[in-house]
CSV table of N, CA and C in Angstrom, one decimal:
chain,number,residue,atom,x,y,z
A,1,UNK,N,15.4,-2.2,7.3
A,1,UNK,CA,16.2,-3.4,7.7
A,1,UNK,C,17.6,-2.8,8.2
A,2,UNK,N,18.2,-3.7,9.1
A,2,UNK,CA,19.5,-3.3,9.7
A,2,UNK,C,20.7,-3.8,8.9
A,3,UNK,N,20.5,-4.3,7.7
A,3,UNK,CA,21.6,-4.8,6.9
A,3,UNK,C,22.2,-3.6,6.2
A,4,UNK,N,23.6,-3.5,6.3
A,4,UNK,CA,24.2,-2.4,5.7
A,4,UNK,C,24.0,-2.4,4.2
A,5,UNK,N,24.0,-1.2,3.6
A,5,UNK,CA,23.8,-1.0,2.2
A,5,UNK,C,24.8,-1.8,1.3
A,6,UNK,N,24.3,-2.6,0.4
A,6,UNK,CA,25.1,-3.4,-0.4
A,6,UNK,C,25.6,-4.8,0.1
A,7,UNK,N,25.2,-5.1,1.4
A,7,UNK,CA,25.6,-6.3,2.0
A,7,UNK,C,25.1,-7.5,1.3
A,8,UNK,N,24.0,-7.4,0.6
A,8,UNK,CA,23.4,-8.6,-0.1
A,8,UNK,C,24.3,-8.9,-1.3
A,9,UNK,N,25.1,-8.0,-1.8
A,9,UNK,CA,25.9,-8.2,-3.0
A,9,UNK,C,27.0,-9.2,-2.8
A,10,UNK,N,27.3,-9.6,-1.6
A,10,UNK,CA,28.3,-10.6,-1.4
A,10,UNK,C,27.8,-12.0,-1.9
A,11,UNK,N,26.5,-12.1,-2.1
A,11,UNK,CA,25.9,-13.4,-2.6
A,11,UNK,C,25.7,-13.3,-4.1
A,12,UNK,N,25.7,-12.1,-4.7
A,12,UNK,CA,25.5,-11.9,-6.1
A,12,UNK,C,26.7,-11.5,-6.9
A,13,UNK,N,27.9,-11.4,-6.2
A,13,UNK,CA,29.2,-11.1,-6.8
A,13,UNK,C,29.2,-9.6,-7.3
A,14,UNK,N,28.3,-8.8,-6.8
A,14,UNK,CA,28.3,-7.4,-7.1
A,14,UNK,C,27.7,-7.0,-8.5
A,15,UNK,N,27.0,-8.0,-9.1
A,15,UNK,CA,26.6,-7.7,-10.5
A,15,UNK,C,25.6,-6.5,-10.6
A,16,UNK,N,24.8,-6.3,-9.5
A,16,UNK,CA,23.9,-5.1,-9.5
A,16,UNK,C,24.6,-3.8,-9.6
A,17,UNK,N,25.6,-3.7,-8.7
A,17,UNK,CA,26.4,-2.5,-8.7
A,17,UNK,C,27.2,-2.3,-10.0
A,18,UNK,N,27.7,-3.4,-10.5
A,18,UNK,CA,28.5,-3.3,-11.8
A,18,UNK,C,27.6,-2.8,-12.9
A,19,UNK,N,26.4,-3.3,-13.0
A,19,UNK,CA,25.5,-2.8,-14.0
A,19,UNK,C,25.1,-1.4,-13.8
A,20,UNK,N,24.9,-1.0,-12.6
A,20,UNK,CA,24.5,0.4,-12.3
A,20,UNK,C,25.6,1.4,-12.7
A,21,UNK,N,26.9,1.0,-12.4
A,21,UNK,CA,28.0,1.8,-12.7
A,21,UNK,C,28.1,1.9,-14.3
A,22,UNK,N,27.9,0.8,-15.0
A,22,UNK,CA,28.0,0.8,-16.4
A,22,UNK,C,26.9,1.8,-17.0
A,23,UNK,N,25.8,1.9,-16.3
A,23,UNK,CA,24.7,2.8,-16.8
A,23,UNK,C,24.9,4.2,-16.3
A,24,UNK,N,26.0,4.5,-15.6
A,24,UNK,CA,26.3,5.9,-15.2
A,24,UNK,C,25.9,6.2,-13.8
A,25,UNK,N,25.4,5.3,-13.0
A,25,UNK,CA,25.0,5.6,-11.6
A,25,UNK,C,26.3,5.6,-10.7
A,26,UNK,N,26.5,6.7,-10.0
A,26,UNK,CA,27.7,6.8,-9.2
A,26,UNK,C,27.4,6.8,-7.7
A,27,UNK,N,26.2,6.5,-7.3
A,27,UNK,CA,25.9,6.4,-5.9
A,27,UNK,C,25.2,7.6,-5.3
A,28,UNK,N,25.0,8.6,-6.2
A,28,UNK,CA,24.3,9.8,-5.7
A,28,UNK,C,22.8,9.6,-5.8
A,29,UNK,N,22.0,10.6,-5.5
A,29,UNK,CA,20.5,10.5,-5.6
A,29,UNK,C,20.1,10.3,-7.1
A,30,UNK,N,19.0,9.7,-7.3
A,30,UNK,CA,18.5,9.4,-8.6
A,30,UNK,C,17.9,10.7,-9.1
A,31,UNK,N,17.7,10.8,-10.4
A,31,UNK,CA,17.1,12.0,-11.0
A,31,UNK,C,18.1,12.7,-11.9
A,32,UNK,N,17.6,13.6,-12.7
A,32,UNK,CA,18.5,14.4,-13.7
A,32,UNK,C,19.6,15.1,-13.0
A,33,UNK,N,19.3,15.8,-11.8
A,33,UNK,CA,20.3,16.5,-11.1
A,33,UNK,C,20.8,15.9,-9.8
A,34,UNK,N,20.5,14.6,-9.7
A,34,UNK,CA,20.9,13.9,-8.4
A,34,UNK,C,20.1,14.3,-7.2
A,35,UNK,N,18.9,14.9,-7.4
A,35,UNK,CA,18.2,15.4,-6.3
A,35,UNK,C,17.3,14.3,-5.6
A,36,UNK,N,17.2,13.1,-6.2
A,36,UNK,CA,16.3,12.1,-5.6
A,36,UNK,C,17.0,11.3,-4.5
A,37,UNK,N,16.2,10.4,-4.0
A,37,UNK,CA,16.6,9.6,-2.8
A,37,UNK,C,17.8,8.7,-3.2
A,38,UNK,N,18.8,8.6,-2.5
A,38,UNK,CA,20.0,7.8,-2.7
A,38,UNK,C,19.9,6.5,-1.9
A,39,UNK,N,19.0,6.4,-1.0
A,39,UNK,CA,18.8,5.2,-0.1
A,39,UNK,C,17.9,4.2,-0.8
A,40,UNK,N,18.2,2.9,-0.6
A,40,UNK,CA,17.3,1.9,-1.3
A,40,UNK,C,16.0,1.9,-0.6
A,41,UNK,N,15.0,1.4,-1.3
A,41,UNK,CA,13.6,1.2,-0.8
A,41,UNK,C,13.7,0.1,0.3
A,42,UNK,N,13.1,0.3,1.4
A,42,UNK,CA,13.0,-0.7,2.5
A,42,UNK,C,12.0,-1.8,2.1
A,43,UNK,N,12.4,-3.0,2.4
A,43,UNK,CA,11.6,-4.2,2.1
A,43,UNK,C,10.7,-4.4,3.3
A,44,UNK,N,9.4,-4.7,3.0
A,44,UNK,CA,8.5,-5.1,4.1
A,44,UNK,C,8.3,-6.6,4.0
A,45,UNK,N,8.5,-7.3,5.1
A,45,UNK,CA,8.2,-8.7,5.0
A,45,UNK,C,6.7,-9.0,5.0
A,46,UNK,N,6.4,-10.0,4.2
A,46,UNK,CA,5.0,-10.4,4.1
A,46,UNK,C,4.9,-11.8,4.7
A,47,UNK,N,3.7,-12.2,5.2
A,47,UNK,CA,3.5,-13.5,5.7
A,47,UNK,C,3.8,-14.5,4.6
A,48,UNK,N,4.2,-15.7,4.9
A,48,UNK,CA,4.5,-16.7,4.0
A,48,UNK,C,3.2,-17.1,3.2
A,49,UNK,N,3.3,-17.3,1.9
A,49,UNK,CA,2.2,-17.6,1.0
A,49,UNK,C,1.3,-16.4,0.8
A,50,UNK,N,1.6,-15.2,1.2
A,50,UNK,CA,0.8,-14.0,0.9
A,50,UNK,C,1.0,-13.6,-0.6
A,51,UNK,N,0.0,-13.3,-1.3
A,51,UNK,CA,0.1,-13.0,-2.7
A,51,UNK,C,0.4,-11.5,-2.9
A,52,UNK,N,0.5,-11.0,-4.1
A,52,UNK,CA,0.8,-9.6,-4.4
A,52,UNK,C,-0.2,-8.7,-3.9
A,53,UNK,N,-1.5,-9.1,-3.8
A,53,UNK,CA,-2.5,-8.2,-3.4
A,53,UNK,C,-2.7,-8.2,-1.9
A,54,UNK,N,-1.8,-8.8,-1.2
A,54,UNK,CA,-1.9,-8.8,0.3
A,54,UNK,C,-1.8,-7.4,0.9
A,55,UNK,N,-2.7,-7.1,1.8
A,55,UNK,CA,-2.7,-5.8,2.5
A,55,UNK,C,-2.5,-6.1,4.0
A,56,UNK,N,-1.6,-5.3,4.6
A,56,UNK,CA,-1.3,-5.5,6.0
A,56,UNK,C,-2.3,-4.8,6.9
A,57,UNK,N,-3.3,-4.2,6.3
A,57,UNK,CA,-4.4,-3.5,7.1
A,57,UNK,C,-5.1,-4.5,7.9
A,58,UNK,N,-5.4,-4.1,9.2
A,58,UNK,CA,-6.0,-5.0,10.1
A,58,UNK,C,-7.5,-5.0,9.9
A,59,UNK,N,-8.2,-6.1,9.9
A,59,UNK,CA,-9.6,-6.3,9.9
A,59,UNK,C,-10.1,-6.6,11.3
A,60,UNK,N,-11.2,-6.1,11.7
A,60,UNK,CA,-11.8,-6.6,13.0
A,60,UNK,C,-12.4,-8.0,12.7
A,61,UNK,N,-12.5,-8.8,13.8
A,61,UNK,CA,-13.0,-10.1,13.7
A,61,UNK,C,-14.4,-10.1,13.0
A,62,UNK,N,-14.6,-10.9,12.0
A,62,UNK,CA,-15.8,-11.0,11.3
A,62,UNK,C,-16.2,-9.9,10.4
A,63,UNK,N,-15.2,-9.0,10.1
A,63,UNK,CA,-15.5,-7.9,9.3
A,63,UNK,C,-14.9,-8.1,7.9
A,64,UNK,N,-15.7,-7.8,6.8
A,64,UNK,CA,-15.3,-8.0,5.5
A,64,UNK,C,-14.4,-6.8,5.1
A,65,UNK,N,-13.6,-7.0,4.0
A,65,UNK,CA,-12.7,-5.9,3.6
A,65,UNK,C,-13.5,-4.7,3.1
A,66,UNK,N,-14.7,-4.9,2.5
A,66,UNK,CA,-15.5,-3.8,2.1
A,66,UNK,C,-16.0,-3.0,3.4
A,67,UNK,N,-16.4,-3.7,4.4
A,67,UNK,CA,-16.8,-3.0,5.7
A,67,UNK,C,-15.7,-2.3,6.3
A,68,UNK,N,-14.5,-2.8,6.2
A,68,UNK,CA,-13.3,-2.1,6.8
A,68,UNK,C,-13.0,-0.8,6.0
A,69,UNK,N,-13.1,-0.9,4.6
A,69,UNK,CA,-12.9,0.3,3.8
A,69,UNK,C,-14.0,1.4,4.2
A,70,UNK,N,-15.2,0.9,4.4
A,70,UNK,CA,-16.2,1.9,4.7
A,70,UNK,C,-16.0,2.5,6.1
A,71,UNK,N,-15.5,1.7,7.0
A,71,UNK,CA,-15.2,2.2,8.4
A,71,UNK,C,-14.1,3.2,8.3
A,72,UNK,N,-13.1,2.9,7.5
A,72,UNK,CA,-11.9,3.8,7.5
A,72,UNK,C,-12.2,5.1,6.8
A,73,UNK,N,-13.2,5.1,5.8
A,73,UNK,CA,-13.4,6.3,5.0
A,73,UNK,C,-14.8,6.9,5.4
A,74,UNK,N,-14.8,7.3,6.7
A,74,UNK,CA,-16.0,7.9,7.2
A,74,UNK,C,-16.1,9.4,6.7
A,75,UNK,N,-17.3,9.9,6.5
A,75,UNK,CA,-17.4,11.2,6.0
A,75,UNK,C,-17.5,12.2,7.2
A,76,UNK,N,-17.8,13.5,6.9
A,76,UNK,CA,-17.8,14.5,7.9
A,76,UNK,C,-18.9,14.3,8.9
A,77,UNK,N,-20.0,13.7,8.6
A,77,UNK,CA,-21.1,13.5,9.5
A,77,UNK,C,-20.8,12.2,10.4
A,78,UNK,N,-19.8,11.5,10.2
A,78,UNK,CA,-19.4,10.3,11.0
A,78,UNK,C,-20.1,9.1,10.4
A,79,UNK,N,-20.8,9.2,9.3
A,79,UNK,CA,-21.4,8.0,8.7
A,79,UNK,C,-20.4,7.4,7.6
A,80,UNK,N,-20.3,6.1,7.6
A,80,UNK,CA,-19.5,5.5,6.6
A,80,UNK,C,-20.2,5.4,5.3
A,81,UNK,N,-19.5,5.2,4.1
A,81,UNK,CA,-20.2,5.1,2.8
A,81,UNK,C,-21.3,4.0,2.8
A,82,UNK,N,-21.0,2.9,3.5
A,82,UNK,CA,-21.9,1.8,3.5
A,82,UNK,C,-23.2,2.2,4.3
A,83,UNK,N,-23.0,2.9,5.4
A,83,UNK,CA,-24.2,3.4,6.2
A,83,UNK,C,-25.0,4.3,5.3
A,84,UNK,N,-24.3,5.2,4.6
A,84,UNK,CA,-25.1,6.2,3.8
A,84,UNK,C,-25.8,5.4,2.7
A,85,UNK,N,-25.2,4.4,2.1
A,85,UNK,CA,-25.8,3.6,1.0
A,85,UNK,C,-27.1,2.9,1.6
A,86,UNK,N,-26.9,2.3,2.8
A,86,UNK,CA,-28.1,1.6,3.4
A,86,UNK,C,-29.2,2.6,3.7
A,87,UNK,N,-28.9,3.8,4.2
A,87,UNK,CA,-30.0,4.8,4.5
A,87,UNK,C,-30.6,5.2,3.2
A,88,UNK,N,-29.9,5.4,2.1
A,88,UNK,CA,-30.4,5.8,0.8
A,88,UNK,C,-31.4,4.7,0.3
A,89,UNK,N,-31.0,3.4,0.5
A,89,UNK,CA,-31.8,2.3,0.0
A,89,UNK,C,-33.1,2.3,0.8
A,90,UNK,N,-33.0,2.5,2.2
A,90,UNK,CA,-34.2,2.6,3.0
A,90,UNK,C,-35.2,3.7,2.6
A,91,UNK,N,-34.6,4.9,2.3
A,91,UNK,CA,-35.4,6.0,1.9
A,91,UNK,C,-36.1,5.7,0.6
A,92,UNK,N,-35.4,5.1,-0.3
A,92,UNK,CA,-36.0,4.8,-1.6
A,92,UNK,C,-37.1,3.8,-1.5
A,93,UNK,N,-36.9,2.8,-0.6
A,93,UNK,CA,-38.0,1.8,-0.4
A,93,UNK,C,-39.2,2.4,0.2
A,94,UNK,N,-39.0,3.4,1.1
A,94,UNK,CA,-40.1,4.0,1.8
A,94,UNK,C,-40.9,4.9,0.7
A,95,UNK,N,-40.2,5.5,-0.2
A,95,UNK,CA,-40.9,6.3,-1.2
A,95,UNK,C,-41.7,5.4,-2.1
A,96,UNK,N,-41.1,4.2,-2.4
A,96,UNK,CA,-41.8,3.3,-3.3
A,96,UNK,C,-43.1,2.8,-2.7
A,97,UNK,N,-43.1,2.6,-1.3
A,97,UNK,CA,-44.3,2.1,-0.6
A,97,UNK,C,-45.4,3.1,-0.6
A,98,UNK,N,-45.0,4.4,-0.6
A,98,UNK,CA,-46.0,5.5,-0.6
A,98,UNK,C,-46.8,5.6,-1.9
A,99,UNK,N,-46.2,5.2,-3.0
A,99,UNK,CA,-46.8,5.4,-4.3
A,99,UNK,C,-47.6,4.2,-4.7
């Protein structure tokens, strides 16, 4: 976001900063030796009414989330886990027919 650091505190009377100072935070990086990130975590906007489990990953039209996961996690042979599962089921069915 393009809002300067701490700009939101004009609405909260600086209570967040006051509490952090009371707990010993002086504006440096977090961590025992101050080695951590000093910048705040950036907020990502979510669509209105989106729940906590909302994922911004794009689905193709008519594609289920399981199919999208399978498409994204393809193995070294280029087959998705769902394709591998389907082929394993077909092989098993063929074996059952032979016996």
